[in-house]
Structures are given as structure tokens and as C-alpha cells.
Coordinates of C-alpha atoms in Angstrom, one line a residue:
Chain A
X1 CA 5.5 -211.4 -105.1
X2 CA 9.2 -211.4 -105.0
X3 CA 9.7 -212.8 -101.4
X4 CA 7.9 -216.1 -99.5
X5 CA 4.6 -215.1 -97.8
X6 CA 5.2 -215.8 -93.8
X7 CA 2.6 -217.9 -92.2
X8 CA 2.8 -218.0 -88.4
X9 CA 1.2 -220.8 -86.6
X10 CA 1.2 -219.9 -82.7
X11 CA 1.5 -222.9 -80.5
X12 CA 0.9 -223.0 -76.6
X13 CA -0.1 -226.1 -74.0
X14 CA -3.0 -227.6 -75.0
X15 CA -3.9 -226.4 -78.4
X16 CA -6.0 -227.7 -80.4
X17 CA -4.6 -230.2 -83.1
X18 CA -6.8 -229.5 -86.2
X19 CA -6.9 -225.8 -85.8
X20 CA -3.9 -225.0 -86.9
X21 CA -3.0 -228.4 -88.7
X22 CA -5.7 -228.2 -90.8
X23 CA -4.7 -224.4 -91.9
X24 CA -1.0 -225.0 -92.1
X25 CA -2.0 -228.0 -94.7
X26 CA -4.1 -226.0 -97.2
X27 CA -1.0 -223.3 -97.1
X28 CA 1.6 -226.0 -97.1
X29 CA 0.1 -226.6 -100.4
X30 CA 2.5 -223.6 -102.1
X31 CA 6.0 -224.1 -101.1
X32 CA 7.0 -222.0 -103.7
X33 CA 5.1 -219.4 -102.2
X34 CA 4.3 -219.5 -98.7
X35 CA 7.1 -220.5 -95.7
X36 CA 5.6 -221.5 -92.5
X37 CA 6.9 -221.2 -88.8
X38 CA 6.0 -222.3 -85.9
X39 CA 6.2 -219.7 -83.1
X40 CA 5.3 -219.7 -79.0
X41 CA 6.4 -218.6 -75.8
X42 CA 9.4 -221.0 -75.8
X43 CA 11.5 -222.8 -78.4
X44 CA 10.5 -227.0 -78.3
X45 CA 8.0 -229.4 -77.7
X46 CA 4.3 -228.5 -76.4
X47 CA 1.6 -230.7 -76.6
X48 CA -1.6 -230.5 -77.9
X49 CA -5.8 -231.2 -76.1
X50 CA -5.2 -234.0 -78.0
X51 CA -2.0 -235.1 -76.6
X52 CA 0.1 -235.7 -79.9
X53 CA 3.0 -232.4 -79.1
X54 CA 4.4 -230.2 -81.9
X55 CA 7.2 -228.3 -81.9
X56 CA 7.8 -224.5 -81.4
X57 CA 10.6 -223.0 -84.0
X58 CA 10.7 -219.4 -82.5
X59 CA 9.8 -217.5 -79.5
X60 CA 7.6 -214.5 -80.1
X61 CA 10.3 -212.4 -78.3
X62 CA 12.1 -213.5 -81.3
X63 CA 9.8 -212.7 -83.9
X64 CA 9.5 -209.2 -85.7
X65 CA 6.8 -210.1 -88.1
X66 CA 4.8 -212.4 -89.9
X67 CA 2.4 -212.4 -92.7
X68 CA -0.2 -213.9 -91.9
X69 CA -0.7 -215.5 -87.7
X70 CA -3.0 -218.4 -87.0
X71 CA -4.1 -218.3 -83.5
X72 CA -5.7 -222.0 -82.9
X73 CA -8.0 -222.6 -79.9
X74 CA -8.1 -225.7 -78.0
X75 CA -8.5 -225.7 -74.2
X76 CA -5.2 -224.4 -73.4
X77 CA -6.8 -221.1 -74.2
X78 CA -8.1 -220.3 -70.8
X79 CA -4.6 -220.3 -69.2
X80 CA -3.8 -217.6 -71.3
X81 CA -6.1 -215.1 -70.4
X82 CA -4.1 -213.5 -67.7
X83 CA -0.6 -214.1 -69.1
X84 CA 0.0 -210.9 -70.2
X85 CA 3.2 -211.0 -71.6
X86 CA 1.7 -213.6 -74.2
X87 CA -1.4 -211.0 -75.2
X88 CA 1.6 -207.9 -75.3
X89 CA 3.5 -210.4 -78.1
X90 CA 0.1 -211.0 -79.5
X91 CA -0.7 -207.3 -79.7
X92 CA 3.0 -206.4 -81.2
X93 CA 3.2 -209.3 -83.4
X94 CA -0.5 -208.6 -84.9
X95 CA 0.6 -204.6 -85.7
X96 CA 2.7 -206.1 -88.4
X97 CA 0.5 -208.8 -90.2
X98 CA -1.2 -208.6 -93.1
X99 CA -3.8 -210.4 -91.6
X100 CA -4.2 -212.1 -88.4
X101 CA -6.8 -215.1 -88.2
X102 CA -8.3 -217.0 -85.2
X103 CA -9.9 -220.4 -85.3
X104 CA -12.4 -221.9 -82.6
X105 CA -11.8 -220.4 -79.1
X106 CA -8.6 -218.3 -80.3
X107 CA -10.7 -215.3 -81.2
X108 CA -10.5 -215.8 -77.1
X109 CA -7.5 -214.6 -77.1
X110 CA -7.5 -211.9 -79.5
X111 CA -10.9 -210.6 -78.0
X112 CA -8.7 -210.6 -75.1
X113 CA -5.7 -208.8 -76.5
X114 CA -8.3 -206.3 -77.3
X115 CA -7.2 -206.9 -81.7
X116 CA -11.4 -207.4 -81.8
X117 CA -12.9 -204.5 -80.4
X118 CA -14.9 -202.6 -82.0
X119 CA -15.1 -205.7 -84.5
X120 CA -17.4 -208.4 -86.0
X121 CA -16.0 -212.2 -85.1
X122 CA -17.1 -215.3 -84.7
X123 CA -16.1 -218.2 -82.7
X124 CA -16.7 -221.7 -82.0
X125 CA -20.6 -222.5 -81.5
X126 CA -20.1 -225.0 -78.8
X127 CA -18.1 -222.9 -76.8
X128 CA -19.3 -219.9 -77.5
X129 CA -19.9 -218.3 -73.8
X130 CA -15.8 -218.2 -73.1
X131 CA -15.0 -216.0 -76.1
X132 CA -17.7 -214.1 -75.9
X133 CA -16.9 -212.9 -72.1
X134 CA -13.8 -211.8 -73.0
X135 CA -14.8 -209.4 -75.9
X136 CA -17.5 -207.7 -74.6
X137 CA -16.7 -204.8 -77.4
X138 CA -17.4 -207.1 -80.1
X139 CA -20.3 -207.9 -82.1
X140 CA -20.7 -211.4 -82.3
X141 CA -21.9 -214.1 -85.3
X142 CA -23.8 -217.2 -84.1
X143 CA -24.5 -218.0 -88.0
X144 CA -21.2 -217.5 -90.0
X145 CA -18.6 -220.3 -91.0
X146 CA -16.5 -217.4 -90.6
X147 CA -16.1 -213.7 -90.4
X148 CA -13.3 -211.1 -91.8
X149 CA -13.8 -207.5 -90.6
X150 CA -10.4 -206.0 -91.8
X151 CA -7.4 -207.4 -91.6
X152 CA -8.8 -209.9 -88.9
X153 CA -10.2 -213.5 -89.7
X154 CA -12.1 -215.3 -86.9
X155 CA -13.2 -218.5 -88.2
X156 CA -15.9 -221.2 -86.3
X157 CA -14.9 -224.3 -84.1
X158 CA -12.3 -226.5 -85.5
X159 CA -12.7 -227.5 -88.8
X160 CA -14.1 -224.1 -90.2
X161 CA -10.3 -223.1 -90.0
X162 CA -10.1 -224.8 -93.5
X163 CA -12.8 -223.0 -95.0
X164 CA -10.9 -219.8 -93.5
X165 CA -8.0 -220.5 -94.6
X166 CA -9.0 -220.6 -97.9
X167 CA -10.9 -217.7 -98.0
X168 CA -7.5 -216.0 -96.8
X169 CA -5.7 -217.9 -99.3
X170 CA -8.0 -216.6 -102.4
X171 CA -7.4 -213.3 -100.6
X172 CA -3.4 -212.9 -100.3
X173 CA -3.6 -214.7 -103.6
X174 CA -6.2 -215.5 -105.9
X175 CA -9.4 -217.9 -106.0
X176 CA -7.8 -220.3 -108.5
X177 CA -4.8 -220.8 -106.2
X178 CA -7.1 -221.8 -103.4
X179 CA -9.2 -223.8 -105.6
X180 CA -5.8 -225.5 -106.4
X181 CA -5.1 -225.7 -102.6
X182 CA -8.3 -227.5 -101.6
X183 CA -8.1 -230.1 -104.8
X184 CA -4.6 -231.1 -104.0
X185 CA -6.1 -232.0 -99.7
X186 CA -9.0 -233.1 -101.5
X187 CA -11.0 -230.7 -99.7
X188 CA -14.6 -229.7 -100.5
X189 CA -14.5 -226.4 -99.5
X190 CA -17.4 -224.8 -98.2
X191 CA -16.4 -221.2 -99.5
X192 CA -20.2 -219.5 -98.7
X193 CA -19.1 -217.8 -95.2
X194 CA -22.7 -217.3 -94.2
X195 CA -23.2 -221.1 -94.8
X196 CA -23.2 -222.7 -90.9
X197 CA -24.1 -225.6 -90.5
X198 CA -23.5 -225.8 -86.6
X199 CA -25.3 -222.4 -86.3
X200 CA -26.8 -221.4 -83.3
X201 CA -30.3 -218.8 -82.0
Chain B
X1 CA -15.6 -251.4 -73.2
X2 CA -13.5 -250.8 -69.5
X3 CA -9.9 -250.3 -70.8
X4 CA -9.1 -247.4 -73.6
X5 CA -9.0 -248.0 -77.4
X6 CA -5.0 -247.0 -77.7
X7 CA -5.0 -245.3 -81.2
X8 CA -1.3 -245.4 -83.0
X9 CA 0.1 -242.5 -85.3
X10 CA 2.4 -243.1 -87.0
X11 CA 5.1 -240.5 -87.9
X12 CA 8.5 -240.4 -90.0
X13 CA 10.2 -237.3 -92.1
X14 CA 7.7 -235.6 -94.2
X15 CA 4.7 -237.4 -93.1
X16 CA 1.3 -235.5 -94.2
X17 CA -0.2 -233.0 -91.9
X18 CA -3.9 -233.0 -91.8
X19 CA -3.4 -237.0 -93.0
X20 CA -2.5 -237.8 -89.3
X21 CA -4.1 -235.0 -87.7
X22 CA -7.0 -235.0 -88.9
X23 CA -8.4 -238.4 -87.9
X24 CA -6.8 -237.8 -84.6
X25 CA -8.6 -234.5 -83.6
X26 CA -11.3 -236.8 -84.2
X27 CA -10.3 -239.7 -82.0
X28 CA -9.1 -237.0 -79.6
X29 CA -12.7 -236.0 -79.3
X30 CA -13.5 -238.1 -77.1
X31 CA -10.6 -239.1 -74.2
X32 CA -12.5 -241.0 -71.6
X33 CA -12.3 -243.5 -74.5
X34 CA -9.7 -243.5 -76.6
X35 CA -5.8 -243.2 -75.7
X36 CA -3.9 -241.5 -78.9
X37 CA 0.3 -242.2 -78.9
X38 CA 2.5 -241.6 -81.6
X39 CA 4.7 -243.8 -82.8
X40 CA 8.0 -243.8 -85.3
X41 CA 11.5 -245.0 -85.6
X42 CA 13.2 -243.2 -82.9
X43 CA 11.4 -240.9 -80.0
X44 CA 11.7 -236.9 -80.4
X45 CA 10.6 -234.4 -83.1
X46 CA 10.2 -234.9 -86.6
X47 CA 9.4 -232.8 -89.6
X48 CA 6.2 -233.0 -91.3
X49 CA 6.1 -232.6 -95.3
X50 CA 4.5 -229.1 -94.4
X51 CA 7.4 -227.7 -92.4
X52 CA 6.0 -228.1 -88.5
X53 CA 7.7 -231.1 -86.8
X54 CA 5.7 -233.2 -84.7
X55 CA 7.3 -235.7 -81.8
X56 CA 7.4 -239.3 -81.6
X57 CA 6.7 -240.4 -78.4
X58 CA 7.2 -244.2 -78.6
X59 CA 9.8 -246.0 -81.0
X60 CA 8.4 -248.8 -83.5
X61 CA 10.9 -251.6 -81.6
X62 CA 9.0 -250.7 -78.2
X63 CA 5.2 -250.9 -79.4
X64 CA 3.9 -254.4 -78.6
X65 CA 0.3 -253.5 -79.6
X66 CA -2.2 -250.6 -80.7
X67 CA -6.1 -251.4 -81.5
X68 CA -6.0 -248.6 -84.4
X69 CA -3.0 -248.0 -86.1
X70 CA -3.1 -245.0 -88.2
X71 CA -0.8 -244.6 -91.5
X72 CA -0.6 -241.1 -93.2
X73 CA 1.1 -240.2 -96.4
X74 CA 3.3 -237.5 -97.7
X75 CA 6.5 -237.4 -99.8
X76 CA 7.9 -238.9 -96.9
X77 CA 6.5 -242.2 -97.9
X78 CA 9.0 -242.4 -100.8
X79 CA 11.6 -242.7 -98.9
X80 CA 10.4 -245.8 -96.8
X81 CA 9.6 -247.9 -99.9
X82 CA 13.0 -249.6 -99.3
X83 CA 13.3 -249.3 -95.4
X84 CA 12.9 -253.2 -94.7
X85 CA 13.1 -252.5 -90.8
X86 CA 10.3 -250.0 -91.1
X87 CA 8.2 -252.2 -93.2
X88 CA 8.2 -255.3 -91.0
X89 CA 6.9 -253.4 -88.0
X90 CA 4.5 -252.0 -90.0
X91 CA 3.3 -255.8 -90.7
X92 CA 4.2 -257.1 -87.3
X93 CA 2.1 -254.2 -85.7
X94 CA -0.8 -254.6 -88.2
X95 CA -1.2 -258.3 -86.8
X96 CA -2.1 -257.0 -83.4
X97 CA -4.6 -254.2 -84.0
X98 CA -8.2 -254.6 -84.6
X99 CA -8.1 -252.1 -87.1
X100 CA -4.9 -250.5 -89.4
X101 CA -6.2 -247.5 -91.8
X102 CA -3.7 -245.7 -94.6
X103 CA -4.1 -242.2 -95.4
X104 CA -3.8 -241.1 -98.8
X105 CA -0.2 -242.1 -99.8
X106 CA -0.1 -244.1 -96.9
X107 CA -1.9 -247.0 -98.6
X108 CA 1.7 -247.1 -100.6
X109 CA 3.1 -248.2 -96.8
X110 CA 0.1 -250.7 -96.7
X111 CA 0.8 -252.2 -100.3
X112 CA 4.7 -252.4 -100.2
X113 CA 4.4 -254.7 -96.5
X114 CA 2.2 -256.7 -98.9
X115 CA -0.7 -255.8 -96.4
X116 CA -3.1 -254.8 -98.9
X117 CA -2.2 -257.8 -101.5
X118 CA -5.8 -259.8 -102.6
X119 CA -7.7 -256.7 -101.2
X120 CA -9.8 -253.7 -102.4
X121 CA -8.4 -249.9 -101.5
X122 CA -8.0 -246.6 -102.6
X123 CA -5.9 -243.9 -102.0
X124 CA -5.3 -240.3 -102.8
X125 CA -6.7 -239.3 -107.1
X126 CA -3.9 -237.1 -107.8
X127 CA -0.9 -239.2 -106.8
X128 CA -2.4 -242.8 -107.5
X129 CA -0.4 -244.2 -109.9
X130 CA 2.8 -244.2 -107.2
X131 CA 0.5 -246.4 -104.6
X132 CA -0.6 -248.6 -107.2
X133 CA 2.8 -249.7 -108.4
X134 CA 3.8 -251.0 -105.3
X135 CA 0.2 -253.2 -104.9
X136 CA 0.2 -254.9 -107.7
X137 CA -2.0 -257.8 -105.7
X138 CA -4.4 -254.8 -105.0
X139 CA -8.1 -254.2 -106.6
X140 CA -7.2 -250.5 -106.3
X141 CA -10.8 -248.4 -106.4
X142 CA -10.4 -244.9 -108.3
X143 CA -14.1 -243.8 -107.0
X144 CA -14.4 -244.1 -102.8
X145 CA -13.2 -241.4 -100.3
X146 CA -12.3 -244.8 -98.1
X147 CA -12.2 -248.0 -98.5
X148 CA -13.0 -251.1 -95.8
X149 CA -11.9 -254.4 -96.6
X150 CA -11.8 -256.7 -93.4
X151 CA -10.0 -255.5 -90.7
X152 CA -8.1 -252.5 -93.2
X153 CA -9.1 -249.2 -93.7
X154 CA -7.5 -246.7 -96.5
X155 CA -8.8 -243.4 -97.4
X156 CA -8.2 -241.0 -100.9
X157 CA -6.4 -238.2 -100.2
X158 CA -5.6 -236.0 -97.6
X159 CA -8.8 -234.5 -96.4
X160 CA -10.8 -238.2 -96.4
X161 CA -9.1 -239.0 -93.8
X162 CA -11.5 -237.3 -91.4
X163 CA -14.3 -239.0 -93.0
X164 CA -12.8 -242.2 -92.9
X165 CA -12.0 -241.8 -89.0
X166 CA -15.7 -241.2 -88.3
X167 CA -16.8 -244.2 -90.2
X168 CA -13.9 -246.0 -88.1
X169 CA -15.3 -244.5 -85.2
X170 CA -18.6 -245.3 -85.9
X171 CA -17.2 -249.1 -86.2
X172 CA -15.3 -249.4 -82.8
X173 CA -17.9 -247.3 -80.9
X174 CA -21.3 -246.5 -82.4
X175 CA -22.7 -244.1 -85.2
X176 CA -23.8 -241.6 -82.4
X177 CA -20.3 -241.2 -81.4
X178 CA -19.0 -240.3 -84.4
X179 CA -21.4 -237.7 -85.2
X180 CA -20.9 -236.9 -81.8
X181 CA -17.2 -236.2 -82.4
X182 CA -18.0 -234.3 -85.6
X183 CA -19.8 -232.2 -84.0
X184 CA -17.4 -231.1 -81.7
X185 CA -15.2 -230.5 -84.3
X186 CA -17.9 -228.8 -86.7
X187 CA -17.3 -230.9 -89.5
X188 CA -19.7 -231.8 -92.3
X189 CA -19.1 -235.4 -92.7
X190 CA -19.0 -237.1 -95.9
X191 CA -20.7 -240.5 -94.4
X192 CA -21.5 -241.8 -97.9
X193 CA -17.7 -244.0 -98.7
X194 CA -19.0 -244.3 -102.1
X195 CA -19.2 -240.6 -102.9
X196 CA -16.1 -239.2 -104.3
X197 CA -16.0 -235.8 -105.1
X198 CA -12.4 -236.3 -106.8
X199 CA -13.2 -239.4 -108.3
X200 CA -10.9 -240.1 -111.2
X201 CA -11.5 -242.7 -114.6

């Protein structure tokens, strides 16, 4: 591939920390082949759940396209769901991925947007309920670390945004350059996406 | 325990993601007990190794005291090697927590304020050799995804860093709360320090 591959990380208020950190790292691993941004609803500083703030590069007004979007959960979530200028950028931006992947409670908002219906997802098994009432057109995993159905990812709470990411990684690449990815984080990636260990019945 | 654990991350120019990010979505698992600010030579935004910039809320000079002071890696450390200002707060600050923990290259931080000098540690397998050459008073351990040694903490690479954090949580609080806090977060923790699946010889 002649150009960079554009990863997207979306930020908002009160994201959560290692769903999109813990992404952006295993990617962050090919600098000669990936570029990340960091986009939102305004240019600056936003803080996490966590409270440690990150930095938005670009508005999504200002973005024509990415690659590939990570949509992180995190208790900020739930203001979103009736901001629909956000889930119109979400919808437009989406159109012109490659593949758009949620982690924890951000299949919220593309269940919301309406990018899952019709689809399989999975979401975070804690807070499973929130998602879930906002895609009521979407069939729904309690037992997988995470689910592609597409060109849409929707990986479990938190940490399962790793294994995701490199499943999407071996994907838009190859397996050895995810292998490579996880070796470099030290990362023991769990790479069976039927294997959940925080499954629920 | 009636006032907050206040939990320090430390930032500077191409720090490592997950390194700091990790242990704090961790910490940040539970706030009715644990208080996370970040910490760094001057107060705004500043880039990570990765590309995203965090923001440094609180200046080095201004920090009389953390309980858990958290140290990542990153090419970024390179840089610091020679910063004199930067390495006496670092040894200033480690005199008033009850507990200061390195992430993989971060341990090169710990060794070069001669904080780690007549002590065991480890650090991240695939990068080693840069740590070890600035702790030459170090018993540096090439098979442990973390390290303890009194009151010091230092994890291999990247990704151990989570693990570590939950053992350190499991220290300050209790066992329960750890795996309370990995739960949350759906991660499998590695609770065993001795077993390194990127061990080296």
C-alpha cells in the first residue's frame, strides 16, 4: 500500500481511557504504515471517565474520511444519544471507512447511529442493558470477545479493544504483522473471538 | 482509609501510550478511592510516542507529594537521560510516595536518578539493553512481567503494566479490589509476576 493507512480515534467528554489507548498502541506499533488522528466535535482538550484529558486534532466537520474509526465507550456515551449532529458525523464519516470498530459501550453509539442494524455486535458485558436499548434491530452476543459482521467491529468492555484491534490489524494487513504488533506491547493476545472470559447467560 | 490514594502520571514528549494508560484505567476503576493527576514539566498538552497528545495538568516544581507515582516509557525517555532538572524531581518525588512503579522503559528514568541502584527490576525484553546501561547498580531480572523490590515497582514492557497495577492495587487496597477493577475492565490478569511470556536468556 502506497499511502499511510488512517486510523481515527473519536474522542468526546468522558471517554473511556483504555478503549481507545489500548487500540491506538497496538496500531502505533507501524509508523511506517499507519498515521493516527485524533478527531471530535471540537479541536482541544477533553477529558476522559478517568480524568487524565487527551487532545482532539480535528473536528468531524473537518474530516472527509478515515480508514479505519475507533469509537471508545466510557460513560460519556450516554450524553450522546440525543446529539444528533455527532451521530449525522458518525453516519457520514462511517460511509467512507474501511471498517469502523466500537469498543465497550461505543457500539451505543453506532447502534444508535443506526451503522448496526440489521447486524451482529457485541458490547460490554457489564453494561450490557444501555447498548442494547439503543439497537433494538441488532442481534446481540453475550459470549464473544468480539464480533465483525462486515465492515463493522464491535469489540467487548474495555480491554477486548486490544484483542480487536488486532484482529483488524491481521485483517487490513496480515496475521504476522499483528503478531509483530502484540510482541512489540508485550501483549498476549487472545485472538479466539468466541473465547470470553467475562461471558454472560 | 478516609482521604484518596492521589495516583501521579507522569507525562513528557513521546511518553508510551498504553504504558501510562493502562495502569490508570485501572486505578480509574475505582474513584471513591483513588484520585489520578498527571504530572510533567510544564502544564498543557503533550505528544505521546504514538501521535495522540495527552495534557499535563500539574508541573513537576508544583507536586509536593503523590502516594503512587507512575513512570511509563517510550522513546521519549531518551531524551531525559541527561535532563538533570527532570531527574531530581523524579528522586525528590520518589521520597514522598509510598509506592513509585516504572513502565517498561521507564525503569531507564528509575535507574539513571540512581533510584533502582542495589535493587532487583526488570523492564521491557525487547529494548533491555538501553535500561540496563544506565543501572549499572541494578540486579536487572530478564524473566518477571514486574518486579517489587521494597517500596519500587517496575514492569516489562508495555502491556505488563496492567498487570503490575493490579498487583499494586492489590497491595494498597486488597486482592478483591483488584480483581474487582479487572473485571470492570474485562481483563485477564496475569497475577503470577513470575510468568513471563516474553521472557528472554
Amino acid at each position: 500500500m502506497a499511502e499511510k493507512l488512517t486510523v481515527g480515534g473519536l474522542l468526546f467528554p468522558r471517554f473511556e481511557l483504555l478503549d481507545i489507548f489500548g487500540p491506538l498502541e497496538l496500531f502505533g506499533m507501524l509508523p511506517d504504515r499507519v498515521e493516527i488522528v485524533m478527531l471530535g466535535s471540537d479541536v482541544g482538550p477533553v477529558i476522559s471517565a478517568q480524568g487524565p484529558s487527551a487532545v482532539i486534532e480535528q473536528t468531524l466537520s473537518a474530516t472527509k474520511h478515515v480508514d479505519v474509526l475507533l469509537v471508545p465507550g466510557g460513560v460519556g456515551t450516554r450524553a450522546l444519544m440525543d446529539d444528533n449532529v455527532f451521530l449525522e458525523h458518525l453516519r457520514r464519516l462511517h460511509a467512507t471507512t474501511s471498517f469502523t470498530a466500537s469498543i465497550c459501550t461505543g457500539a451505543a453509539l453506532l447502534a444508535k447511529a443506526g451503522l448496526l442494524d440489521g447486524r451482529q455486535a457485541t458490547t460490554n458485558k457489564i453494561a450490557f442493558d444501555f447498548p442494547v436499548r439503543h439497537g433494538p434491530k441488532t442481534t446481540w452476543l453475550k459470549r464473544a470477545r468480539w464480533v465483525r459482521d462486515g465492515n463493522i467491529y464491535t469489540a467487548s468492555g474495555v480491554s477486548a479493544g486490544m484483542d480487536m484491534a488486532l484482529a483488524l490489524i491481521a485483517e487490513v494487513f496480515d496475521r504476522p504483522t499483528a503478531l509483530f504488533a502484540a510482541e512489540q506491547a508485550e501483549y498476549v493476545w487472545n485472538e479466539d473471538a468466541d473465547h470470553d472470559p467475562f461471558a454472560i447467560d
